Amino acid sequence: MDQFRALRYFSKVAETGSFTKAAGVFGVPPSSLSRRVADLENSLGATLLKRSTREVKLTEVGQRYYTQVLDILNQLEQSNEAVRSYQAKPMGHLHISSMVGFGERILLPLLDEFSQLYPEIVLDVSLSDELSALSRDDVDLAIRGGYAPNERVLAIKLMGNQFIPVAAPSYLAEMGKPVHAIELKQHKGLYFRTPNGPTPWLSYINAQWQDVSAPQVAVSNNGNWLGDMAAKGKGILMVPRWATAHHLESGKLVELVLEPQVQINQNNDMAVYLLYQKQRYLVPKVKAAVDFLVARVKC
Amino acid sequence: MDQFRALRYFSKVAETGSFTKAAGVFGVPPSSLSRRVADLENSLGATLLKRSTREVKLTEVGQRYYTQVLDILNQLEQSNEAVRSYQAKPMGHLHISSMVGFGERILLPLLDEFSQLYPEIVLDVSLSDELSALSRDDVDLAIRGGYAPNERVLAIKLMGNQFIPVAAPSYLAEMGKPVHAIELKQHKGLYFRTPNGPTPWLSYINAQWQDVSAPQVAVSNNGNWLGDMAAKGKGILMVPRWATAHHLESGKLVELVLEPQVQINQNNDMAVYLLYQKQRYLVPKVKAAVDFLVARVKC
DNA sequence: ATCTTTATTGTCATAAAGACAATAATAAGT
DNA sequence: ACTTATTATTGTCTTTATGACAATAAAGAT
């Protein structure tokens, strides 16, 4: 039995819920699929699909098997793709998904140069703070603030992602410069909205984590706007150092040194990670992009 | 091309470093492996193996590919094994749908023991008197009163479902004990509401079926409540023997012996059936439950 | 109850893989 | 340097597996 074919047939039938539709995809008569799937079920000694004339549904085992088979077929396809493109030069679509802030400040400015280096690569960049599934999908490279989701994905730490409190000199002149973390509660706060809600300000005071968030003046998922608000003296903002470097240099914002430290997360080992499937490093376009980004960004 | 076969051949050749040895493992001539591996290389457009007469070595891509392929083949084998294991021992979700009365009185008390017997089965029990279509719903087992519905479903008669008239001694003391069925019309009736409406009382009098229903005092689809009403002397109730056994034993209700017999249906071969779908490959969890229930419940 | 859609089965045609012998290539032994 | 032995590959035929197409059966929808 051609197991590979049987698995593709089976998973397509499961996906479409119909032998006829799936047969259409492969350009063969439904009877072929029926026979191959029956062979497969026979070899496993289990019923994978509940058939009726109107719909085809997965059984319980079928559902489990389907999930795994889909994953296996995907991996195989990726491995094949990697080998096929092995000796070709970097080309084709490269889908990069990045956090918005990092994308705007760091990634996009670099990509011009990358495009010139590899003119045959068509860039497709998505900026979003939602964490997209790297695994089964169409994303070649992802840049995220968290850790690797599974062992098939490789994570390279690009840079630290420590959030620091900043404010405009004018704001500090008016409201006073806070020294102890607890004083923040009397200030005005500008907040990032992550997919999990606005990020609180935390500080480790008297052997305990305390929320020292100031009253909200503005909340947004747009870092630029929050930065501008802060520069206008509207409040204090917790922001990654790399995202506000230009404001710090120009003097529009200054870093607040607080005692004890204020963070937005109990573990302060936040970092920006470059994620990709390790089996895809063989694909020239992926390798080119990974190498390029690591060379340019990594501290 | 049977890609999995090609992959198995390829990886065995890579592992043994020889077409001849690998061929021995599969019990086919080396020429077959040579052809399949060549096909594979052809389809990938890359050379995976460096051949010489003395040894076969992996190329650089070949090495990468080999590692990934090995992983994929392992996963597939595991998935297949998982299915076989599922077919070998009772496990997974078991969805049982039962009539309310039977479920409460008989089924649920038994299921604790069943759970202990088969800890890997997760029970999902729905109690309802609607007759859910066994085929289209995701019900593994159904318990219903009535007759065996159709071909594709296997039905096992668990117990009789004959309805008998019962009343409280206090009620009989007050209202008199009916002897002939026709007298019931002068009594008070408690009625089940089935999905088809309240069940009438029927009796075969003078070679004719007659409705001998008493005026309705209460109608409900809740057997417990009707039983309690009857025990309080509110009226006469037609109820399955198994559902009122406890009241009969405690003497709170007594069975009425009427001439001629009173039934709720013209055919008196009502029974409680255990229904499950006939499958090509027997699912252990279903078999376990069927066997268990038959052993415990069947008279 | 009838119709329509859909999966399955039967039968034949076609394509793919295996078997076996022959050949070519290369490293080892002399 | 020459021979030998081992091993992969190629040619040809046979066997097996898959596809094609028509016919049948079953289940939901009208």
XYZ file of C-alpha atoms (C1' of nucleotides) in Angstrom:
658
model
C 0.000 0.000 0.000
C 1.162 3.484 -0.788
C 0.852 4.830 2.700
C 1.779 8.354 1.787
C -0.952 8.561 -0.776
C -3.435 6.986 1.595
C -2.615 9.532 4.273
C -3.006 12.451 1.908
C -6.319 11.100 0.724
C -7.497 10.492 4.248
C -6.562 13.901 5.532
C -8.137 15.648 2.591
C -11.351 13.726 3.065
C -11.296 14.622 6.747
C -10.642 18.253 5.889
C -13.352 18.597 3.286
C -15.771 16.194 4.934
C -16.473 14.549 1.609
C -14.933 11.882 -0.585
C -16.228 13.592 -3.663
C -14.757 16.996 -2.846
C -11.439 15.508 -1.836
C -11.374 13.445 -5.032
C -11.860 16.663 -6.942
C -8.750 18.112 -5.344
C -6.637 15.166 -6.458
C -8.327 14.790 -9.802
C -9.208 11.145 -9.319
C -12.575 9.462 -8.895
C -14.026 9.210 -5.384
C -13.826 5.459 -5.588
C -10.061 5.658 -5.470
C -10.130 7.617 -2.240
C -12.696 5.265 -0.816
C -10.422 2.338 -1.537
C -7.262 3.912 -0.236
C -8.895 5.096 2.969
C -10.415 1.670 3.435
C -6.950 0.168 2.989
C -5.588 2.519 5.579
C -8.329 1.706 8.046
C -7.743 -1.926 7.397
C -4.040 -1.655 8.048
C -4.738 0.144 11.304
C -7.644 -2.066 12.261
C -9.733 0.965 13.117
C -12.537 3.033 11.675
C -11.237 6.522 11.056
C -14.261 8.038 9.347
C -17.951 7.809 10.013
C -19.554 7.820 6.609
C -23.037 8.695 5.663
C -24.267 9.831 2.309
C -24.502 13.420 3.483
C -21.415 13.897 5.499
C -18.203 12.242 6.459
C -17.032 12.798 10.008
C -14.006 11.716 11.937
C -14.347 9.132 14.661
C -12.580 9.713 17.935
C -9.455 7.823 16.875
C -9.788 9.310 13.461
C -9.662 12.783 14.955
C -6.511 12.032 16.881
C -4.880 10.346 13.961
C -5.840 13.164 11.639
C -4.221 15.796 13.831
C -0.997 13.864 13.950
C -1.011 12.935 10.302
C -1.525 16.543 9.312
C 1.486 17.521 11.344
C 3.564 14.750 9.840
C 2.608 15.618 6.288
C 3.444 19.241 6.960
C 6.836 18.434 8.331
C 7.577 16.197 5.410
C 6.533 18.870 2.970
C 8.795 21.361 4.674
C 11.719 18.997 4.649
C 11.199 18.302 0.979
C 10.935 22.003 0.279
C 14.144 22.608 2.157
C 16.009 20.044 0.084
C 14.513 21.214 -3.179
C 15.585 24.773 -2.660
C 18.890 23.809 -1.112
C 21.142 24.753 -3.955
C 19.034 27.548 -5.299
C 19.796 31.106 -4.380
C 17.670 32.989 -1.915
C 14.406 33.761 -3.653
C 10.670 33.576 -3.347
C 8.271 34.956 -0.793
C 9.591 35.453 2.693
C 6.885 35.906 5.264
C 8.029 37.698 8.375
C 5.779 38.308 11.339
C 6.929 40.767 13.951
C 5.812 42.638 17.014
C 4.580 46.056 15.962
C 7.026 48.161 17.937
C 10.100 46.229 16.960
C 8.894 46.019 13.402
C 8.493 49.738 13.010
C 11.624 50.818 14.830
C 14.148 48.181 13.924
C 12.989 45.639 11.412
C 11.501 47.683 8.600
C 14.409 50.114 8.384
C 16.763 47.164 7.993
C 14.733 45.431 5.342
C 15.512 47.966 2.652
C 19.081 46.901 2.770
C 18.059 43.263 2.865
C 15.971 43.711 -0.248
C 18.897 45.177 -2.085
C 21.100 42.303 -1.001
C 18.563 39.715 -2.117
C 16.481 41.258 -4.869
C 14.834 37.937 -5.703
C 13.257 37.650 -2.295
C 9.791 39.131 -2.084
C 9.161 40.365 1.421
C 5.838 39.900 3.099
C 5.876 41.508 6.516
C 3.040 41.351 9.021
C 3.175 43.479 12.117
C 1.022 42.307 14.947
C 1.274 41.730 18.647
C -0.927 38.673 18.462
C 1.193 35.587 18.606
C 0.666 33.775 15.357
C 1.245 30.073 15.088
C 4.610 29.660 13.484
C 4.272 25.940 13.240
C 1.886 24.931 10.564
C 1.711 28.037 8.647
C 2.940 30.423 6.213
C 5.235 32.369 8.486
C 8.909 31.791 7.775
C 10.262 34.051 10.463
C 8.703 35.508 13.568
C 9.927 38.109 16.011
C 8.340 37.905 19.415
C 8.896 38.951 22.971
C 8.498 35.495 24.435
C 9.977 32.082 24.399
C 9.986 29.294 21.845
C 6.634 27.519 21.723
C 8.014 24.038 21.016
C 11.134 22.083 20.408
C 10.915 22.228 16.643
C 11.179 25.980 16.735
C 14.505 27.633 17.253
C 14.694 30.898 19.172
C 17.566 33.311 18.877
C 17.723 36.129 21.373
C 18.065 39.302 19.358
C 18.181 41.853 22.138
C 16.980 42.519 25.642
C 13.451 43.722 26.039
C 13.654 45.343 29.415
C 10.997 47.954 29.974
C 12.159 51.177 31.566
C 10.107 54.075 32.904
C 10.476 57.306 30.946
C 8.910 60.754 31.103
C 9.341 64.181 29.525
C 11.423 66.795 31.407
C 8.405 69.127 31.322
C 6.285 66.473 33.007
C 8.872 65.973 35.738
C 9.166 69.705 36.273
C 5.462 69.923 36.820
C 4.767 66.712 38.722
C 8.057 66.148 40.445
C 10.567 63.398 39.816
C 9.565 60.181 41.547
C 12.323 58.446 43.456
C 10.628 55.552 45.203
C 8.510 53.184 43.155
C 5.507 53.634 45.371
C 5.347 57.319 44.458
C 4.285 56.307 40.960
C 0.780 55.809 42.215
C 0.487 59.594 42.527
C 1.534 60.086 38.895
C -0.059 59.704 35.497
C 0.377 56.536 33.492
C 0.533 55.727 29.787
C -0.038 52.052 29.030
C 0.522 49.525 26.320
C -2.414 47.299 25.657
C -1.109 43.818 24.930
C -3.403 40.991 23.846
C -3.618 40.236 27.573
C -4.720 43.723 28.517
C -2.783 46.785 29.679
C 0.534 45.931 31.311
C 0.680 46.808 34.997
C 3.707 48.326 36.690
C 5.205 46.018 39.265
C 7.811 46.552 41.920
C 9.358 44.255 44.483
C 8.798 46.162 47.712
C 9.313 44.674 51.150
C 9.820 41.176 49.768
C 6.540 41.365 47.870
C 5.443 42.183 44.369
C 3.227 45.213 44.355
C 1.263 46.884 41.642
C 2.489 50.468 41.548
C 0.556 51.462 38.418
C -0.338 55.110 38.155
C -3.862 56.094 37.173
C -4.362 55.605 33.452
C -4.179 58.674 31.284
C -4.087 56.745 28.030
C -3.960 53.147 26.890
C -3.048 52.054 23.394
C -1.454 49.296 21.452
C 0.351 51.899 19.402
C 3.778 52.561 20.816
C 4.501 55.597 18.674
C 1.511 57.462 19.894
C 2.237 56.601 23.500
C 5.805 57.786 23.005
C 4.566 61.068 21.582
C 2.139 61.471 24.472
C 4.978 60.933 26.898
C 7.162 63.412 25.022
C 4.367 65.962 25.347
C 4.473 65.518 29.083
C 1.194 63.662 29.450
C 2.561 61.001 31.758
C 5.013 58.265 32.547
C 5.490 55.401 30.118
C 7.058 51.980 30.550
C 8.727 51.216 27.265
C 11.479 48.930 25.939
C 14.766 50.771 25.810
C 15.242 50.140 22.111
C 11.829 51.561 21.315
C 12.532 54.923 22.827
C 16.223 55.329 22.073
C 15.601 58.262 19.733
C 13.595 60.163 22.330
C 16.234 59.568 24.957
C 18.955 60.805 22.637
C 17.066 63.906 21.635
C 16.336 64.595 25.271
C 12.591 64.655 24.790
C 12.323 61.841 27.294
C 14.515 60.883 30.194
C 14.812 57.579 31.958
C 13.515 57.499 35.520
C 15.728 55.757 38.012
C 13.504 54.343 40.658
C 14.177 52.455 43.832
C 13.227 49.685 43.832
C 13.124 48.896 40.129
C 9.821 48.913 38.295
C 9.068 46.214 35.734
C 6.097 45.029 33.802
C 6.741 41.399 34.552
C 7.937 39.483 37.578
C 10.765 37.881 35.651
C 12.930 40.558 34.227
C 14.550 38.379 31.586
C 12.289 39.625 28.838
C 13.925 39.583 25.451
C 13.139 39.882 21.766
C 13.468 36.513 20.050
C 13.827 35.589 16.446
C 11.886 32.376 15.858
C 12.014 29.950 12.974
C 11.566 26.275 12.376
C 14.938 24.689 12.596
C 14.308 22.378 9.691
C 13.728 25.406 7.509
C 17.170 26.883 8.055
C 18.232 24.930 5.001
C 15.947 27.018 2.836
C 18.191 29.690 1.409
C 15.791 32.584 1.846
C 15.282 31.678 5.496
C 18.956 31.215 6.114
C 19.736 34.502 4.417
C 17.231 36.383 6.545
C 18.229 34.748 9.803
C 21.899 35.375 9.202
C 21.247 38.930 8.143
C 19.089 39.789 11.126
C 21.401 38.160 13.606
C 24.366 40.020 12.149
C 22.592 43.372 12.198
C 20.499 43.280 15.302
C 22.075 40.957 17.794
C 23.947 42.770 20.496
C 5.815 7.305 -6.155
C 5.234 5.884 -2.720
C 7.193 8.468 -0.873
C 7.101 6.739 2.467
C 8.466 3.587 0.985
C 11.191 5.599 -0.670
C 11.926 7.312 2.628
C 12.119 4.041 4.489
C 14.485 2.662 1.880
C 16.569 5.786 1.890
C 16.919 5.958 5.625
C 17.801 2.302 5.902
C 20.462 2.687 3.247
C 21.795 5.710 5.080
C 21.761 3.807 8.338
C 23.492 0.683 7.059
C 25.661 2.463 4.545
C 24.826 -0.118 1.938
C 22.103 -0.795 -0.573
C 22.693 -4.523 -0.326
C 22.389 -4.657 3.469
C 19.337 -2.431 3.483
C 17.763 -4.561 0.770
C 18.302 -7.567 2.993
C 16.336 -5.900 5.761
C 13.353 -5.359 3.495
C 13.690 -8.655 1.703
C 13.817 -7.115 -1.756
C 16.655 -6.946 -4.254
C 19.077 -4.020 -4.021
C 17.977 -2.871 -7.426
C 14.601 -1.927 -5.970
C 16.165 0.297 -3.366
C 18.423 1.808 -5.942
C 15.444 2.705 -8.063
C 13.346 4.083 -5.247
C 16.150 6.194 -3.833
C 16.916 7.460 -7.310
C 13.250 8.404 -7.679
C 13.375 10.241 -4.401
C 16.498 12.141 -5.340
C 14.964 12.931 -8.649
C 11.802 14.307 -7.098
C 13.839 16.445 -4.726
C 16.294 17.531 -7.353
C 19.223 16.808 -5.092
C 21.713 14.059 -4.480
C 21.213 12.558 -1.069
C 23.798 9.777 -1.147
C 27.365 9.649 -2.325
C 27.776 6.180 -3.773
C 30.900 4.233 -4.290
C 31.229 0.489 -4.584
C 32.647 0.185 -1.104
C 30.515 2.560 0.862
C 27.479 4.764 0.640
C 27.664 8.062 2.479
C 25.238 10.868 3.012
C 25.765 14.200 1.322
C 25.350 17.348 3.373
C 21.708 17.812 2.404
C 21.268 14.110 2.657
C 22.434 14.204 6.241
C 19.978 16.963 7.113
C 17.179 15.277 5.283
C 17.973 11.944 6.873
C 17.700 13.384 10.378
C 14.333 14.922 9.637
C 13.022 11.909 7.781
C 13.956 9.645 10.660
C 11.989 11.867 12.987
C 8.992 11.902 10.670
C 8.984 8.141 10.229
C 9.153 7.733 13.976
C 6.227 10.027 14.518
C 4.187 8.185 11.952
C 4.988 4.882 13.583
C 3.937 6.308 16.925
C 0.674 7.583 15.515
C -0.069 4.213 13.992
C 0.793 2.561 17.247
C -1.503 4.929 19.120
C -4.395 3.937 16.901
C -3.662 0.265 17.385
C -3.526 0.772 21.111
C -6.858 2.552 20.985
C -8.265 -0.452 19.206
C -6.768 -2.778 21.769
C -7.859 -1.367 25.091
C -10.849 0.615 26.270
C -10.010 4.305 26.359
C -11.195 7.687 25.208
C -14.477 9.527 25.558
C -17.589 7.431 25.830
C -20.786 9.299 25.117
C -23.860 7.621 26.559
C -27.365 8.902 26.033
C -30.113 7.491 28.191
C -33.753 7.952 29.066
C -33.990 10.104 32.168
C -35.741 7.623 34.401
C -33.539 4.696 33.569
C -30.481 6.884 33.748
C -31.218 8.120 37.225
C -32.437 4.845 38.702
C -30.189 2.279 37.063
C -27.468 3.638 34.850
C -25.742 6.321 36.893
C -25.395 4.183 40.024
C -23.620 1.567 37.933
C -21.224 3.939 36.245
C -19.070 4.565 39.296
C -18.002 0.991 39.210
C -17.507 1.157 35.471
C -15.230 4.144 35.854
C -13.095 2.286 38.322
C -12.894 -0.696 36.019
C -11.848 1.432 33.062
C -10.069 4.496 34.357
C -8.941 5.473 30.860
C -12.498 5.939 29.689
C -13.929 9.391 30.178
C -17.682 9.207 30.576
C -20.020 11.711 29.024
C -23.608 10.942 29.949
C -26.651 12.772 28.633
C -30.066 12.079 30.077
C -32.973 12.931 27.865
C -36.215 11.397 26.725
C -35.919 12.852 23.259
C -34.836 10.152 20.910
C -31.540 11.363 19.576
C -30.483 9.912 16.316
C -27.706 7.561 17.185
C -26.176 7.862 13.769
C -25.745 11.532 13.278
C -25.041 12.503 16.833
C -21.829 11.607 18.480
C -23.423 9.080 20.743
C -21.606 5.833 21.299
C -24.324 4.180 23.344
C -27.990 4.962 23.743
C -30.583 3.531 26.076
C -34.146 3.902 24.903
C -37.552 2.425 25.498
C -39.436 1.095 22.540
C -38.466 -1.229 19.765
C -35.296 -1.792 17.854
C -35.314 1.133 15.437
C -33.439 0.116 12.303
C -30.948 -2.134 10.658
C -27.723 -0.321 11.075
C -28.080 -0.113 14.806
C -27.541 -3.030 17.093
C -30.101 -3.342 19.852
C -29.856 -5.422 22.981
C -32.912 -5.802 25.180
C -31.815 -4.855 28.654
C -35.055 -5.354 30.536
C -38.787 -5.283 30.105
C -40.458 -1.912 30.168
C -43.967 -2.932 30.985
C -45.990 -0.169 32.579
C -48.059 -1.177 35.574
C -50.692 0.841 37.396
C -49.766 1.774 40.951
C -51.349 3.845 43.705
C -50.818 4.638 47.368
C -52.755 2.595 49.993
C -54.175 5.849 51.348
C -55.513 6.722 47.893
C -57.131 3.320 47.542
C -58.677 3.608 50.997
C -60.253 6.882 50.060
C -61.202 6.263 46.430
C -61.720 2.535 46.465
C -59.647 -0.114 44.746
C -60.555 -0.411 41.071
C -61.049 -3.940 39.810
C -62.244 -3.518 36.245
C -60.252 -1.353 33.889
C -63.255 0.734 32.967
C -63.533 1.926 36.563
C -60.337 3.890 36.125
C -62.290 6.602 34.388
C -63.759 7.493 37.770
C -60.284 7.853 39.310
C -57.518 10.420 39.259
C -54.615 10.043 36.862
C -50.940 11.004 36.988
C -49.335 11.054 33.553
C -45.934 10.967 31.945
C -45.465 13.471 29.231
C -43.459 11.820 26.489
C -42.235 13.747 23.474
C -45.500 12.549 21.851
C -47.716 13.895 24.594
C -49.143 12.305 27.755
C -49.470 8.554 27.538
C -53.092 7.346 27.567
C -54.250 4.289 29.464
C -55.534 1.587 27.169
C -57.395 -1.610 27.791
C -58.683 -4.348 25.517
C -62.347 -4.542 26.410
C -64.925 -6.461 24.409
C -62.470 -7.174 21.621
C -61.705 -3.487 21.279
C -59.018 -1.117 22.495
C -60.504 1.519 24.714
C -59.047 4.567 26.336
C -59.649 4.190 30.040
C -57.600 7.217 31.107
C -58.671 8.869 34.338
C -59.021 12.660 34.468
C -55.594 14.285 34.680
C -54.452 15.433 38.093
C -50.877 16.044 37.055
C -48.699 15.610 33.957
C -44.953 15.714 33.979
C -41.912 14.364 32.263
C -40.317 13.908 35.660
C -40.868 10.409 36.914
C -39.610 11.056 40.420
C -42.114 13.772 41.052
C -44.975 11.727 39.634
C -43.884 8.837 41.849
C -43.928 11.104 44.894
C -47.352 12.445 43.949
C -48.629 8.912 43.686
C -47.066 8.009 47.040
C -48.866 10.980 48.585
C -52.143 9.543 47.372
C -52.804 12.075 44.642
C -53.740 9.522 42.032
C -53.001 6.431 39.990
C -49.793 6.264 37.978
C -48.738 4.018 35.114
C -45.072 3.444 35.592
C -42.412 0.921 34.526
C -41.918 -1.701 37.176
C -38.203 -1.008 37.531
C -38.823 2.679 38.096
C -41.042 2.175 41.087
C -39.482 -0.883 42.686
C -38.398 1.044 45.758
C -41.888 2.394 46.394
C -43.413 -1.053 45.984
C -40.935 -2.542 48.422
C -41.446 0.124 51.021
C -45.192 -0.275 50.655
C -45.765 3.353 49.782
C -47.303 2.205 46.529
C -49.042 -0.975 45.596
C -49.591 -2.503 42.197
C -53.172 -2.511 40.984
C -54.354 -5.760 39.437
C -56.978 -4.865 36.910
C -59.123 -6.923 34.653
C -58.581 -6.612 31.774
C -54.977 -5.418 31.834
C -54.208 -1.745 31.362
C -51.298 -0.720 29.177
C -49.990 2.451 27.679
C -49.544 0.934 24.275
C -51.434 -1.556 22.143
C -48.437 -3.846 21.835
C -47.215 -4.781 25.227
C -43.743 -5.816 24.185
C -42.172 -2.587 25.323
C -38.623 -2.957 26.530
C -35.524 -0.955 27.411
C -32.980 -1.334 24.649
C -29.293 -0.712 24.611
C -28.409 0.669 21.209
C -25.053 1.111 19.539
C -23.886 1.343 15.999
C -22.470 -1.555 14.172
C -18.911 -0.730 13.183
C -16.564 -2.528 10.936
C -13.864 -2.443 13.552
C -15.104 -2.955 17.054
C -14.207 -0.089 19.358
C -13.024 -1.428 22.718
C -14.578 1.317 24.808
C -17.979 0.530 23.333
C -17.583 -3.192 23.720
C -16.478 -2.754 27.322
C -19.532 -0.669 28.126
C -21.956 -2.942 26.321
C -20.595 -6.029 28.015
C -20.617 -4.337 31.378
C -24.174 -3.087 31.082
C -25.499 -6.362 29.775
C -23.817 -8.259 32.595
C -25.190 -5.913 35.237
C -28.586 -5.003 33.972
C -29.889 -7.715 31.719
C -32.446 -9.937 33.421
C -43.063 8.379 -0.505
C -39.800 10.064 -4.125
C -35.681 12.279 -5.540
C -30.977 13.510 -5.200
C -26.638 13.218 -3.552
C -22.845 10.441 -2.132
C -20.126 6.453 -0.859
C -19.129 1.856 -2.194
C -18.398 -2.219 -5.185
C -17.362 -4.731 -9.615
C -14.579 -5.014 -13.557
C -11.158 -3.802 -16.620
C -7.146 -0.865 -17.996
C -2.934 1.253 -16.657
C 0.948 2.426 -13.977
C 4.270 1.341 -10.481
C 7.190 -1.699 -8.009
C 9.634 -6.174 -7.618
C 12.607 -10.127 -9.465
C 16.470 -11.653 -11.720
C 20.211 -11.552 -14.724
C 23.752 -8.751 -16.760
C 26.836 -4.814 -16.589
C 29.761 -1.177 -14.872
C 32.535 0.790 -11.474
C 35.787 0.958 -7.730
C 38.495 -0.317 -3.843
C 41.448 -4.168 -2.041
C 44.803 -7.681 -2.607
C 48.624 -9.636 -5.111
C 50.048 -2.296 -12.477
C 46.881 -5.981 -12.775
C 43.440 -8.860 -11.112
C 39.653 -9.893 -8.178
C 35.792 -9.278 -5.442
C 32.204 -6.469 -4.047
C 28.519 -3.443 -4.954
C 25.468 -0.265 -7.326
C 23.073 0.259 -11.516
C 20.530 -0.924 -15.775
C 17.557 -3.938 -18.879
C 13.659 -6.807 -19.236
C 9.901 -9.320 -17.636
C 6.428 -10.359 -14.054
C 3.559 -9.106 -10.389
C 1.067 -5.971 -7.749
C -1.332 -1.874 -6.897
C -3.863 2.019 -8.398
C -6.980 4.499 -11.508
C -11.194 4.781 -14.484
C -15.883 4.109 -15.287
C -20.238 2.163 -14.756
C -23.537 0.220 -11.535
C -25.383 -0.216 -6.915
C -26.838 1.084 -2.348
C -27.879 4.115 1.298
C -29.298 8.212 3.664
C -30.822 12.914 3.925
C -33.951 16.406 1.774
C -38.082 17.796 -0.606
